[in-house]
JSON list of C-alpha atoms in Angstrom, two decimals:
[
{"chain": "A", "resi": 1, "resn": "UNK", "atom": "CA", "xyz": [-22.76, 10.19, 9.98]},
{"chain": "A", "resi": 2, "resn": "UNK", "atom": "CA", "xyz": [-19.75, 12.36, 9.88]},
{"chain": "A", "resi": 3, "resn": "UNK", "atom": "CA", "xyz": [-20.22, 15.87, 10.28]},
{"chain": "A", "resi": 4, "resn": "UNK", "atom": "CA", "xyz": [-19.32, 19.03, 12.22]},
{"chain": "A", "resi": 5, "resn": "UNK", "atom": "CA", "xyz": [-22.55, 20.50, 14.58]},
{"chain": "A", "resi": 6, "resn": "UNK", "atom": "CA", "xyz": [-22.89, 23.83, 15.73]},
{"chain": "A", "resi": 7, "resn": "UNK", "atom": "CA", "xyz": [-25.24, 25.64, 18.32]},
{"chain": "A", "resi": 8, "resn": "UNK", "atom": "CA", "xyz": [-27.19, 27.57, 18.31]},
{"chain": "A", "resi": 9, "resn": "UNK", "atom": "CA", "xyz": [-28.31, 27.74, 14.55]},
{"chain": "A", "resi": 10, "resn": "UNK", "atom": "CA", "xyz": [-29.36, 31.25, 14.93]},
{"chain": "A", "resi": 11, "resn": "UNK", "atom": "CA", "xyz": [-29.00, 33.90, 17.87]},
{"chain": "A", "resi": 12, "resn": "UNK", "atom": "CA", "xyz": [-30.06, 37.34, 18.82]},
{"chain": "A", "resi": 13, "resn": "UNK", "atom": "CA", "xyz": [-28.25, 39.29, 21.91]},
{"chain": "A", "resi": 14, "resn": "UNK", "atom": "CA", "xyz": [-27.65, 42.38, 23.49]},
{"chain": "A", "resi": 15, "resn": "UNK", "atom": "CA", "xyz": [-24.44, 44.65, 23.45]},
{"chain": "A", "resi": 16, "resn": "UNK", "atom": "CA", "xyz": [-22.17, 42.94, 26.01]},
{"chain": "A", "resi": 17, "resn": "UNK", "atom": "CA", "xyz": [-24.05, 39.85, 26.75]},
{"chain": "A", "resi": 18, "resn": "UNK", "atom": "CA", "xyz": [-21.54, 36.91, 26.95]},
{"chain": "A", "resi": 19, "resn": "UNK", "atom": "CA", "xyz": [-22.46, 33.99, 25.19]},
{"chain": "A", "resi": 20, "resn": "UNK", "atom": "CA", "xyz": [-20.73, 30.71, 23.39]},
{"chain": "A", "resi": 21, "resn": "UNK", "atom": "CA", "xyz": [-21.08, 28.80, 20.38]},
{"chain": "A", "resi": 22, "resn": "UNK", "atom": "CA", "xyz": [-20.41, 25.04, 20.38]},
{"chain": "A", "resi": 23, "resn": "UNK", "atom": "CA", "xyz": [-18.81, 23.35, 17.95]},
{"chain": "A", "resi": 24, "resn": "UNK", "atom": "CA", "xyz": [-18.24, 19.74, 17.52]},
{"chain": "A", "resi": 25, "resn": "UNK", "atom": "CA", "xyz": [-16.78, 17.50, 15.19]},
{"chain": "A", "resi": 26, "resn": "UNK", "atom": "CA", "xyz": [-17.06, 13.56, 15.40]},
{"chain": "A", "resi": 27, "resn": "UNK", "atom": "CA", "xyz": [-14.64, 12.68, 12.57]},
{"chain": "A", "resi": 28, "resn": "UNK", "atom": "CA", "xyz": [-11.40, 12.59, 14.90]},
{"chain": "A", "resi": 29, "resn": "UNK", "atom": "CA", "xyz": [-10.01, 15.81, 13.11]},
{"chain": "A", "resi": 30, "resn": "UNK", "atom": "CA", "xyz": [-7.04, 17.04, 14.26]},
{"chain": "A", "resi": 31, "resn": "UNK", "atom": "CA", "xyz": [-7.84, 20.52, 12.79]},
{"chain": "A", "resi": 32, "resn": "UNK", "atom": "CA", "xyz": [-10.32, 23.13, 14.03]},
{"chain": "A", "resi": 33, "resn": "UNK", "atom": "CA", "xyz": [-11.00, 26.77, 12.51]},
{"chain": "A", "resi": 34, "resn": "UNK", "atom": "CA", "xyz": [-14.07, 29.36, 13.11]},
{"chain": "A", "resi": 35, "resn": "UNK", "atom": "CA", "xyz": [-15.03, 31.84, 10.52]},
{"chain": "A", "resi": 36, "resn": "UNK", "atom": "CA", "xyz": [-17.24, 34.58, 10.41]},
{"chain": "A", "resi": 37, "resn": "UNK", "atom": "CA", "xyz": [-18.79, 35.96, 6.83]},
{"chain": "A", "resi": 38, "resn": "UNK", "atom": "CA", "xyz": [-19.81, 38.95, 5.98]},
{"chain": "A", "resi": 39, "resn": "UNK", "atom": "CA", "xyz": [-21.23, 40.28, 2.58]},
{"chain": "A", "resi": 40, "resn": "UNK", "atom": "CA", "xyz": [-18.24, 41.38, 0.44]},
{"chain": "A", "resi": 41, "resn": "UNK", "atom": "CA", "xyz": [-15.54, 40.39, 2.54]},
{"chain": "A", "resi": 42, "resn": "UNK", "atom": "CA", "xyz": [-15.62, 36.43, 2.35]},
{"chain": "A", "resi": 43, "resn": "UNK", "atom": "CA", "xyz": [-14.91, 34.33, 4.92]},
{"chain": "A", "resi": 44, "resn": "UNK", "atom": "CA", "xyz": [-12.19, 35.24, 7.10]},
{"chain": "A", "resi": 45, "resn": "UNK", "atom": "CA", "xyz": [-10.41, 32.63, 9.79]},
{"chain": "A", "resi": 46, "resn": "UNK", "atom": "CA", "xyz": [-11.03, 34.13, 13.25]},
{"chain": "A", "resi": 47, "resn": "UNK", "atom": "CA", "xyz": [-8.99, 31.16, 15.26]},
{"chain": "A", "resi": 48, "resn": "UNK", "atom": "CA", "xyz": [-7.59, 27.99, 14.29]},
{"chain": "A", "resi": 49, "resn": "UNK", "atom": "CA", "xyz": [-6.39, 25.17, 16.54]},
{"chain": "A", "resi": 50, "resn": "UNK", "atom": "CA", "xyz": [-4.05, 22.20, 15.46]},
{"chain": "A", "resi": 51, "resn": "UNK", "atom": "CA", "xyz": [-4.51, 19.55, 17.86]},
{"chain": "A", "resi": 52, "resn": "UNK", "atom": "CA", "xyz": [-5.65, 19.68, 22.08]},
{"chain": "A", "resi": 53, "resn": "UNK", "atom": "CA", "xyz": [-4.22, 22.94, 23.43]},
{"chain": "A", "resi": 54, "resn": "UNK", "atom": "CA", "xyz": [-3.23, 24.26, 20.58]},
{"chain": "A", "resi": 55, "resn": "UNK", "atom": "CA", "xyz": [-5.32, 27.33, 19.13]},
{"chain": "A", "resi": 56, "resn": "UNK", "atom": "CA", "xyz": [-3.93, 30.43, 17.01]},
{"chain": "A", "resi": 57, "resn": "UNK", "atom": "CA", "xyz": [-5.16, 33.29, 15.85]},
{"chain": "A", "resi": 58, "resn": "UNK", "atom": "CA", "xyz": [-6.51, 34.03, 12.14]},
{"chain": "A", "resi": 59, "resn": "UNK", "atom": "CA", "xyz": [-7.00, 37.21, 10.47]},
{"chain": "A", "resi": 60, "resn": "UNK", "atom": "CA", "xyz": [-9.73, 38.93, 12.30]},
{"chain": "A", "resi": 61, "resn": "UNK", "atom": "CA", "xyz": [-9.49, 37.77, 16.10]},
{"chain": "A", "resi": 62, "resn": "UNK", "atom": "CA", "xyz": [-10.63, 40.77, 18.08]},
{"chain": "A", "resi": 63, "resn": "UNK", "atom": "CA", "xyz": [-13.25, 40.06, 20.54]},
{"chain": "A", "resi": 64, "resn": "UNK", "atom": "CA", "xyz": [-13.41, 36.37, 20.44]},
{"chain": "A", "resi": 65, "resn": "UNK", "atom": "CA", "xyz": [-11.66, 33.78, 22.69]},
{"chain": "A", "resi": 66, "resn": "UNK", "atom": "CA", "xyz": [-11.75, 29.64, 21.81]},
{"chain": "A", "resi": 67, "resn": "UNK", "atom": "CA", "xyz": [-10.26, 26.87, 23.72]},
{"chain": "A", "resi": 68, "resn": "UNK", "atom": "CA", "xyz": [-9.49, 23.38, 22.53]},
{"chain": "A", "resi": 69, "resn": "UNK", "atom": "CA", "xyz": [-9.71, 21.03, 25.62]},
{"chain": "A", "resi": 70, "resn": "UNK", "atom": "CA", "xyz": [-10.81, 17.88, 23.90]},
{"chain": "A", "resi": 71, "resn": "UNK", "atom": "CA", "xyz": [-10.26, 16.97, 19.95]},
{"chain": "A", "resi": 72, "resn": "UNK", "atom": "CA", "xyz": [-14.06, 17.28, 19.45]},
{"chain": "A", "resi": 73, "resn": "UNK", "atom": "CA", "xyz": [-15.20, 20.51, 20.74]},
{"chain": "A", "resi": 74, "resn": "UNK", "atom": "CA", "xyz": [-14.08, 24.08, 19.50]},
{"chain": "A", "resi": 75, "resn": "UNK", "atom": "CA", "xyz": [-16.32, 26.17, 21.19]},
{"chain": "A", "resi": 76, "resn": "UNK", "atom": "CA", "xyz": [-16.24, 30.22, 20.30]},
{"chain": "A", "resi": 77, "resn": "UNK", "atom": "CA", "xyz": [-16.38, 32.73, 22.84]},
{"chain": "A", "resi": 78, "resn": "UNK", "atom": "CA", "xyz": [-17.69, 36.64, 22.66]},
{"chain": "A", "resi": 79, "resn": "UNK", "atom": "CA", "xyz": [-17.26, 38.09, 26.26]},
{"chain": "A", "resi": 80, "resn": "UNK", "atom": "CA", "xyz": [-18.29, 41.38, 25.21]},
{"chain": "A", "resi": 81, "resn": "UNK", "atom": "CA", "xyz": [-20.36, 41.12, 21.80]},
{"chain": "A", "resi": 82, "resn": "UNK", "atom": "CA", "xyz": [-20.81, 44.31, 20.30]},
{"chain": "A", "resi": 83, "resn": "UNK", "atom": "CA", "xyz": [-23.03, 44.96, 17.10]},
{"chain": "A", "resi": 84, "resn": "UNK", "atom": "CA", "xyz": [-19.45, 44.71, 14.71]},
{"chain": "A", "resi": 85, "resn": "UNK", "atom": "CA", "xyz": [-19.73, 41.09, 15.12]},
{"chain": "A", "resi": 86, "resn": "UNK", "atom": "CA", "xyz": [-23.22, 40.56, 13.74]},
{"chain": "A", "resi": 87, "resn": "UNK", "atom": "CA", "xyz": [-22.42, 37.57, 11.03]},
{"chain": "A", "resi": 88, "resn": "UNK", "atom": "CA", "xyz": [-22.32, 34.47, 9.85]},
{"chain": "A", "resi": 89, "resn": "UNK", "atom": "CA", "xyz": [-20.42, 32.08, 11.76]},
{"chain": "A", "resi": 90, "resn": "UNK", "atom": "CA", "xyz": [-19.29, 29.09, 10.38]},
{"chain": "A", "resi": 91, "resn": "UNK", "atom": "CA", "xyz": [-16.70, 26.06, 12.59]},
{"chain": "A", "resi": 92, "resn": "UNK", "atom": "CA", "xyz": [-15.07, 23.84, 10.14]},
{"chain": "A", "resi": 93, "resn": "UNK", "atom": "CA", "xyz": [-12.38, 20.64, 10.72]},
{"chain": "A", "resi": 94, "resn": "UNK", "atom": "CA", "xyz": [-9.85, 18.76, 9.28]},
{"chain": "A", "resi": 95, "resn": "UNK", "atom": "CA", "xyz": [-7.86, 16.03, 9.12]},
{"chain": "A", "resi": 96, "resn": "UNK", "atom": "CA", "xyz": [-4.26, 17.11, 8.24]},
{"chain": "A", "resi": 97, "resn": "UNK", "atom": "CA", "xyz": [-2.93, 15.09, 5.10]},
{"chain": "A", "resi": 98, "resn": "UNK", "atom": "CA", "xyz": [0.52, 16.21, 4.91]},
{"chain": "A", "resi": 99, "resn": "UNK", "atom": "CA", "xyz": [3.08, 18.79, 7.50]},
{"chain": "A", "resi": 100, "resn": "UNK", "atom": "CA", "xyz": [2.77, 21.36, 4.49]},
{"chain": "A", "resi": 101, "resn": "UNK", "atom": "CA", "xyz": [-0.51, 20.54, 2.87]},
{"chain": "A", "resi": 102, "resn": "UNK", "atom": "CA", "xyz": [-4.52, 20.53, 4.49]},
{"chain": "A", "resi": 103, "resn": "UNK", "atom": "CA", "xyz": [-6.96, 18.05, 3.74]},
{"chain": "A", "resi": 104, "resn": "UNK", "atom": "CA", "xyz": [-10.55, 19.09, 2.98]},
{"chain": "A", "resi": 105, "resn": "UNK", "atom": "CA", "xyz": [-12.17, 21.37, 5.91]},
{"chain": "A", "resi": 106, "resn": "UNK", "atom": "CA", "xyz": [-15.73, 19.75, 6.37]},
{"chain": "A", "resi": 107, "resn": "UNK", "atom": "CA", "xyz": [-17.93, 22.94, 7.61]},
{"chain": "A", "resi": 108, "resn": "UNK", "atom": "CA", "xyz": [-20.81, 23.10, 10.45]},
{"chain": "A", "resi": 109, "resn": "UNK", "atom": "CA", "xyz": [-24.35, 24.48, 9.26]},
{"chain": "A", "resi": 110, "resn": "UNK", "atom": "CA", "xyz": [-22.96, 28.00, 10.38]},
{"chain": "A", "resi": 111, "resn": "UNK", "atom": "CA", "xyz": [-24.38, 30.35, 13.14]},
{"chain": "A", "resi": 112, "resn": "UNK", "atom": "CA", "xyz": [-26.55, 33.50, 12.51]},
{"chain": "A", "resi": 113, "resn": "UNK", "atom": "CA", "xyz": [-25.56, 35.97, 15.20]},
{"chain": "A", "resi": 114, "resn": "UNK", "atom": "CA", "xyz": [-27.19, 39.72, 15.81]},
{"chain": "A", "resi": 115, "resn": "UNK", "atom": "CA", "xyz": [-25.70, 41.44, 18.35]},
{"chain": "A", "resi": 116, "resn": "UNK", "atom": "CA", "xyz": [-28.00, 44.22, 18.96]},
{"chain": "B", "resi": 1, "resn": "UNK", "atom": "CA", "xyz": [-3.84, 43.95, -2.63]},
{"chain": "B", "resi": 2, "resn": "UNK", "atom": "CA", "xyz": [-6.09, 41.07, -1.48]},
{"chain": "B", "resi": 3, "resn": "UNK", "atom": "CA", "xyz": [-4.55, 37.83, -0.52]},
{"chain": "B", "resi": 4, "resn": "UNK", "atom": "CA", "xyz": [-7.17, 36.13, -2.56]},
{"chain": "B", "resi": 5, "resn": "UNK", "atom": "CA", "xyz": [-8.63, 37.52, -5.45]},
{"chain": "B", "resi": 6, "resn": "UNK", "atom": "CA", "xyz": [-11.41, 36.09, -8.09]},
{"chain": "B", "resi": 7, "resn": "UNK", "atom": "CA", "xyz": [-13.54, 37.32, -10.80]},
{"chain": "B", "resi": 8, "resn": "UNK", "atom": "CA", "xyz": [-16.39, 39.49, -9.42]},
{"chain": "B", "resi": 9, "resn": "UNK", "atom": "CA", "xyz": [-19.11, 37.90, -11.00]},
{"chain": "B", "resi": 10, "resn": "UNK", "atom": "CA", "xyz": [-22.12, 37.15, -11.23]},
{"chain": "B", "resi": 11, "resn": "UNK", "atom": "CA", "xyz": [-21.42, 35.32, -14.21]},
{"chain": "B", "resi": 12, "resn": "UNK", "atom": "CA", "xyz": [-25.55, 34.06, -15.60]},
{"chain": "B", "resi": 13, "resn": "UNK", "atom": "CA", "xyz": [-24.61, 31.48, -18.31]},
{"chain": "B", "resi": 14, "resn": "UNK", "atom": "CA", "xyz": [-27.46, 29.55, -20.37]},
{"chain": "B", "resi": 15, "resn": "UNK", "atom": "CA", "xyz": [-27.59, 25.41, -19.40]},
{"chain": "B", "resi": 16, "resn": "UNK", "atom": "CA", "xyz": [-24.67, 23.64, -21.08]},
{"chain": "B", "resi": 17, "resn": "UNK", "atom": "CA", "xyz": [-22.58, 26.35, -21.83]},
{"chain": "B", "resi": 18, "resn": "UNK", "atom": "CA", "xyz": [-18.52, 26.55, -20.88]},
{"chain": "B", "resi": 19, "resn": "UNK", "atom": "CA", "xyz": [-17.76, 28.96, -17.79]},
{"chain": "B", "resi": 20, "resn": "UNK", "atom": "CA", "xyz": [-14.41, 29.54, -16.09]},
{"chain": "B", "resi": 21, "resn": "UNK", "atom": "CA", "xyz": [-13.57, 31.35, -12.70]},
{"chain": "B", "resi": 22, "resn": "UNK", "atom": "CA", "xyz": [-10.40, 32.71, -12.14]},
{"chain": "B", "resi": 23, "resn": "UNK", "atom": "CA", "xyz": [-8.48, 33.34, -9.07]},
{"chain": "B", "resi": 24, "resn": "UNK", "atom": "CA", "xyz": [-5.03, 34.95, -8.16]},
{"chain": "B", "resi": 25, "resn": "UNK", "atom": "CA", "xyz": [-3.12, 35.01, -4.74]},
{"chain": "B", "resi": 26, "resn": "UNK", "atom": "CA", "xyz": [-0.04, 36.70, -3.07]},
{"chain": "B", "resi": 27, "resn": "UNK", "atom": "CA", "xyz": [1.85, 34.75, -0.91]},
{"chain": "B", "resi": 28, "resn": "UNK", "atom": "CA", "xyz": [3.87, 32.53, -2.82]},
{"chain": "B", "resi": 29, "resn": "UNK", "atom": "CA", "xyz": [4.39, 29.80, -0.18]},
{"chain": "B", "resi": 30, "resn": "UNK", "atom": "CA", "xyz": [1.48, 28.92, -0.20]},
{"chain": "B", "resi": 31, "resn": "UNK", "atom": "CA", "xyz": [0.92, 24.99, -1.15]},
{"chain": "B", "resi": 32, "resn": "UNK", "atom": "CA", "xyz": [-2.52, 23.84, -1.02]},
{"chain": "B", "resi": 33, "resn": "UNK", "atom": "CA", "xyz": [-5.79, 24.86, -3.29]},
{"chain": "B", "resi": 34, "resn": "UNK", "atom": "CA", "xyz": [-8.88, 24.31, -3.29]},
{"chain": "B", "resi": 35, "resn": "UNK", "atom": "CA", "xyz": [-12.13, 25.17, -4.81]},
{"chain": "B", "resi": 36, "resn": "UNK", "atom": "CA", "xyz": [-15.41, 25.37, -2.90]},
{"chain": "B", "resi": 37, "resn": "UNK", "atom": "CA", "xyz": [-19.09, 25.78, -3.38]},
{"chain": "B", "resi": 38, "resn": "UNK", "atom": "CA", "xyz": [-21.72, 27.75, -1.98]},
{"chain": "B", "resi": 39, "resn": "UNK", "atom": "CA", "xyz": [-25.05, 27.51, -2.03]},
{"chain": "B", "resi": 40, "resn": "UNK", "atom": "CA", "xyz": [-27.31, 30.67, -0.64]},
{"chain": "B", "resi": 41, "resn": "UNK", "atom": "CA", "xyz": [-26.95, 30.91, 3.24]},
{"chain": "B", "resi": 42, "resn": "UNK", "atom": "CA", "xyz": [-25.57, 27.22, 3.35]},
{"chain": "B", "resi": 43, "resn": "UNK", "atom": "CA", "xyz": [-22.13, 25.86, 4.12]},
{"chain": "B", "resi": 44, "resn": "UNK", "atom": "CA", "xyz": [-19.30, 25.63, 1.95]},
{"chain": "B", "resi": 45, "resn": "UNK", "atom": "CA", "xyz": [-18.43, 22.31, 0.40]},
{"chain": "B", "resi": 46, "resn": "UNK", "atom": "CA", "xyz": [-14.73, 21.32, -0.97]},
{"chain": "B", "resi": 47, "resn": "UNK", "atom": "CA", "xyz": [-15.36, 20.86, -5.20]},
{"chain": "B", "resi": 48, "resn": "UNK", "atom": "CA", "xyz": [-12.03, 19.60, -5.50]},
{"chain": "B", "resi": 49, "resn": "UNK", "atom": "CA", "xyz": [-8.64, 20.18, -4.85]},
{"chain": "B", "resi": 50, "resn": "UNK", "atom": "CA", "xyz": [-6.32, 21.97, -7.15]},
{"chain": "B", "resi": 51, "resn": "UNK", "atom": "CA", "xyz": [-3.17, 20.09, -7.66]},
{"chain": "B", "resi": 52, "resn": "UNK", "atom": "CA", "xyz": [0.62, 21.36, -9.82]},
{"chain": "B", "resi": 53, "resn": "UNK", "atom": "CA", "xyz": [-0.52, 18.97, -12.72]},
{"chain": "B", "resi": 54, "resn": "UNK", "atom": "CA", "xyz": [-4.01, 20.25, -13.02]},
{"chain": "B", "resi": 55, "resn": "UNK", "atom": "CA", "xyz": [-7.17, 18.00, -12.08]},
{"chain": "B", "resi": 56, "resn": "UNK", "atom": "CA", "xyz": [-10.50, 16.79, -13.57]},
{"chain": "B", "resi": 57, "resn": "UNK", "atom": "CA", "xyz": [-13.67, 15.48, -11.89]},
{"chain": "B", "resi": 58, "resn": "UNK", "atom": "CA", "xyz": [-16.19, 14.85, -14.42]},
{"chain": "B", "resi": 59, "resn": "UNK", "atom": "CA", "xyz": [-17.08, 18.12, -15.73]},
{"chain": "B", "resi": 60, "resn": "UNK", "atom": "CA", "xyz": [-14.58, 20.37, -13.62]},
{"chain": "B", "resi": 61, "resn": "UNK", "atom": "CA", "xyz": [-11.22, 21.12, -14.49]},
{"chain": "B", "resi": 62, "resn": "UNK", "atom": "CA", "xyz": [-9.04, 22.54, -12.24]},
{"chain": "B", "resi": 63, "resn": "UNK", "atom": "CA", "xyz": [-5.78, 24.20, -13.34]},
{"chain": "B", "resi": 64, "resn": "UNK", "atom": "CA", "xyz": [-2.86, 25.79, -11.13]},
{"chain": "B", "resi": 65, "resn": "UNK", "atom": "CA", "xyz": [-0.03, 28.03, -12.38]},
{"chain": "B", "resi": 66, "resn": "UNK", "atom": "CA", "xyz": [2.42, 28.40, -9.09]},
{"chain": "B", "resi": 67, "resn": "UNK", "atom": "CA", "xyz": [5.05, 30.96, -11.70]},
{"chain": "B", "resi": 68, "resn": "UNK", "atom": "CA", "xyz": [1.93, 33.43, -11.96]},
{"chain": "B", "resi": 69, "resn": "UNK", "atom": "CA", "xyz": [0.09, 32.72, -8.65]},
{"chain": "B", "resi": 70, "resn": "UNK", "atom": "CA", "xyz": [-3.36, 31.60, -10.30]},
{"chain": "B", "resi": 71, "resn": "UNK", "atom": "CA", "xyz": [-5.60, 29.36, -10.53]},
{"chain": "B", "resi": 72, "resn": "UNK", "atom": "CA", "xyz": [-8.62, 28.26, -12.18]},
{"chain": "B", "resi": 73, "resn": "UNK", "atom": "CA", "xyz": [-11.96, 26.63, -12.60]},
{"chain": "B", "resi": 74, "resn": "UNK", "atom": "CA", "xyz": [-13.55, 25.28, -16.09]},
{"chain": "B", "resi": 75, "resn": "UNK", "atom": "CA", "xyz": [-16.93, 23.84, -16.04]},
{"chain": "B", "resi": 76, "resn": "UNK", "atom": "CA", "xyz": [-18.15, 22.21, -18.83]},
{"chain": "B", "resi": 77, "resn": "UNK", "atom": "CA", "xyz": [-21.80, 21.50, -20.01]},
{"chain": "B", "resi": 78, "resn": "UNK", "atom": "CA", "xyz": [-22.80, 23.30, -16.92]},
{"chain": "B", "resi": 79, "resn": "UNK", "atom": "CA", "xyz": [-26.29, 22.79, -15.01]},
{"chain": "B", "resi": 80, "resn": "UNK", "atom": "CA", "xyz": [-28.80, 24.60, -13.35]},
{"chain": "B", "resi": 81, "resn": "UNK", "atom": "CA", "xyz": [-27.80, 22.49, -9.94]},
{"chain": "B", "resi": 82, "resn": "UNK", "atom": "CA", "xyz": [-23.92, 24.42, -10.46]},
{"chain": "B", "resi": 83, "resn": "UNK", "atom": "CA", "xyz": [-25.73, 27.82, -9.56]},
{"chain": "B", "resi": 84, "resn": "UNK", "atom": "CA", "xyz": [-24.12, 28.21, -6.51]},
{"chain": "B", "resi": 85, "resn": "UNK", "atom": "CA", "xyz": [-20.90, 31.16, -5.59]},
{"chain": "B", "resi": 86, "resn": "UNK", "atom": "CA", "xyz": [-17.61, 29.37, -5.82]},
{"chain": "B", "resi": 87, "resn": "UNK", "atom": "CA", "xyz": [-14.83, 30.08, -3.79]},
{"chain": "B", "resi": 88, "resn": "UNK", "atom": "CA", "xyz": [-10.98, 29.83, -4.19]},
{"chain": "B", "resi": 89, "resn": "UNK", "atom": "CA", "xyz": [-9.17, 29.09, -1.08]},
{"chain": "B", "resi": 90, "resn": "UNK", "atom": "CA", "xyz": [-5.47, 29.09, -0.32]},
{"chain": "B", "resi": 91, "resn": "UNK", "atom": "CA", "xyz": [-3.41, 28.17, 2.92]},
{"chain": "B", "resi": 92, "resn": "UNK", "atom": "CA", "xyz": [-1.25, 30.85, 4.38]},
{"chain": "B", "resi": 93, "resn": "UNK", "atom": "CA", "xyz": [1.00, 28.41, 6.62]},
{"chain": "B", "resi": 94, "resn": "UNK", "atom": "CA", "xyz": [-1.47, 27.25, 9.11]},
{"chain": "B", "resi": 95, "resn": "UNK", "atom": "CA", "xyz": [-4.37, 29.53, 7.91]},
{"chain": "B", "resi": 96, "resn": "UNK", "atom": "CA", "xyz": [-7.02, 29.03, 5.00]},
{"chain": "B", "resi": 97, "resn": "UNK", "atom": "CA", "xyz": [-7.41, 32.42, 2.99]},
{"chain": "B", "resi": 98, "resn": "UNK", "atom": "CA", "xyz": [-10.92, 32.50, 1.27]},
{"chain": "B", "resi": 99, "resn": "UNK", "atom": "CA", "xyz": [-10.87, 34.83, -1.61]},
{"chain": "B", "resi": 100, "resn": "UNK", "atom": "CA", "xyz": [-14.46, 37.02, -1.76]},
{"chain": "B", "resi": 101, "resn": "UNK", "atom": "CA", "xyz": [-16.08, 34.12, -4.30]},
{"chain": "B", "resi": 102, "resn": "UNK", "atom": "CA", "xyz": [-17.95, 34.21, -7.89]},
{"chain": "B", "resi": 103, "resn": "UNK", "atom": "CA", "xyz": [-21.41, 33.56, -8.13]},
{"chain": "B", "resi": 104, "resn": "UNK", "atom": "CA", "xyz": [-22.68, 31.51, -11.28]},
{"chain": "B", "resi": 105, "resn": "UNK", "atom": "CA", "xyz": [-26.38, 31.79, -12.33]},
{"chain": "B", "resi": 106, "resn": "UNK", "atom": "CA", "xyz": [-27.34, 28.68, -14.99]},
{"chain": "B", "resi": 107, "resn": "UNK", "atom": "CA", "xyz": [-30.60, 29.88, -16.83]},
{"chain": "B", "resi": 108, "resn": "UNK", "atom": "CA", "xyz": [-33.07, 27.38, -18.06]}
]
């Protein structure tokens, strides 16, 4: 089944506590993006990678780090959470259709982080 | 000014009625649009793509108007399975901008 996985599904830490969320995709997707939502802002693109060793940053990139070392993983880094990044975390891939147009982004279940 | 900006709903329509979500955006190089769905604390799911000529997918209708940077959303005969928030989405180069989404209520 295609489909983009992420873990852990839900997450409670401590102020400074490093910790990673995996993402993987098994649809051969060139394109990789994290998002975090909050209520009444949307979602809003945190990093973005475009192939293997490629990655980007979105609109809201403080605090997080991501590296792209195979096509299937994305994995999301906080080395410092801090209560600010308590949200919804979603990874999300796709295949590109065209050099100036994006196919569909197929989304993981998202991640429920509280940084306490 | 937002990047992406839509009605702010809710919108609560009764079952079969006509509803349309609007959306505007800024950066006029942008070239792809899209429409999502949302349902509570799930993941968002591509409704269709929003193309120059306008698109239809059974009861959705998508139009695009690239002169005045909108784009919409009719849904005909609507259900009680389209409550869900919708969300209009537009690339900025490499990046996807997600405007803040409109959430539809269908009442029995």
């Amino acid at each position: 089944e295609a489909q983009v996985t992420q873990n852990p599904r839900y997450l409670i830490t401590v102020t400074g506590k490093k910790l990673t969320v995996t993402c993987s995709q098994n649809m051969n997707h060139e394109y990789m993006s994290w998002y975090r939502q909050d209520p009444g802002l949307g979602l809003r693109q945190i990093y973005y990678s475009m192939n293997v060793e490629v990655t980007d940053k979105g609109d809201v990139p403080e605090g997080y780090k991501v590296s792209r070392k195979e096509k299937r993983n994305f994995p999301l880094i906080l080395e410092s959470p801090s209560p600010n990044q308590t949200s919804l975390y979603f990874c999300a891939s796709s295949g590109l259709a065209r050099i100036s147009s994006y196919g569909e982004q197929f989304f993981g279940p998202g991640t429920r982080l509280t940084v306490l | 000014r937002k990047e992406v900006e839509q009605d702010p709903g809710p919108f609560n329509v009764p079952e079969g009625a006509t509803v349309a979500f609007n959306c505007t955006y800024s950066n006029s190089a942008s070239q792809s649009f899209f429409w999502y769905r949302q349902d509570c604390r799930k993941e968002p799911k591509l409704l269709m793509s929003v193309y120059s000529s306008g698109n239809e997918d059974g009861r959705f209708t998508a139009q695009l108007n690239r002169a005045s940077q909108y784009i919409s959303l009719l849904i005909r005969d609507s259900k009680l399975s389209d409550s869900a928030t919708y969300l209009c989405v537009v690339n900025k180069g490499q990046n996807f901008v997600f405007g803040p989404g409109t959430r539809l209520s269908v009442l029995p």
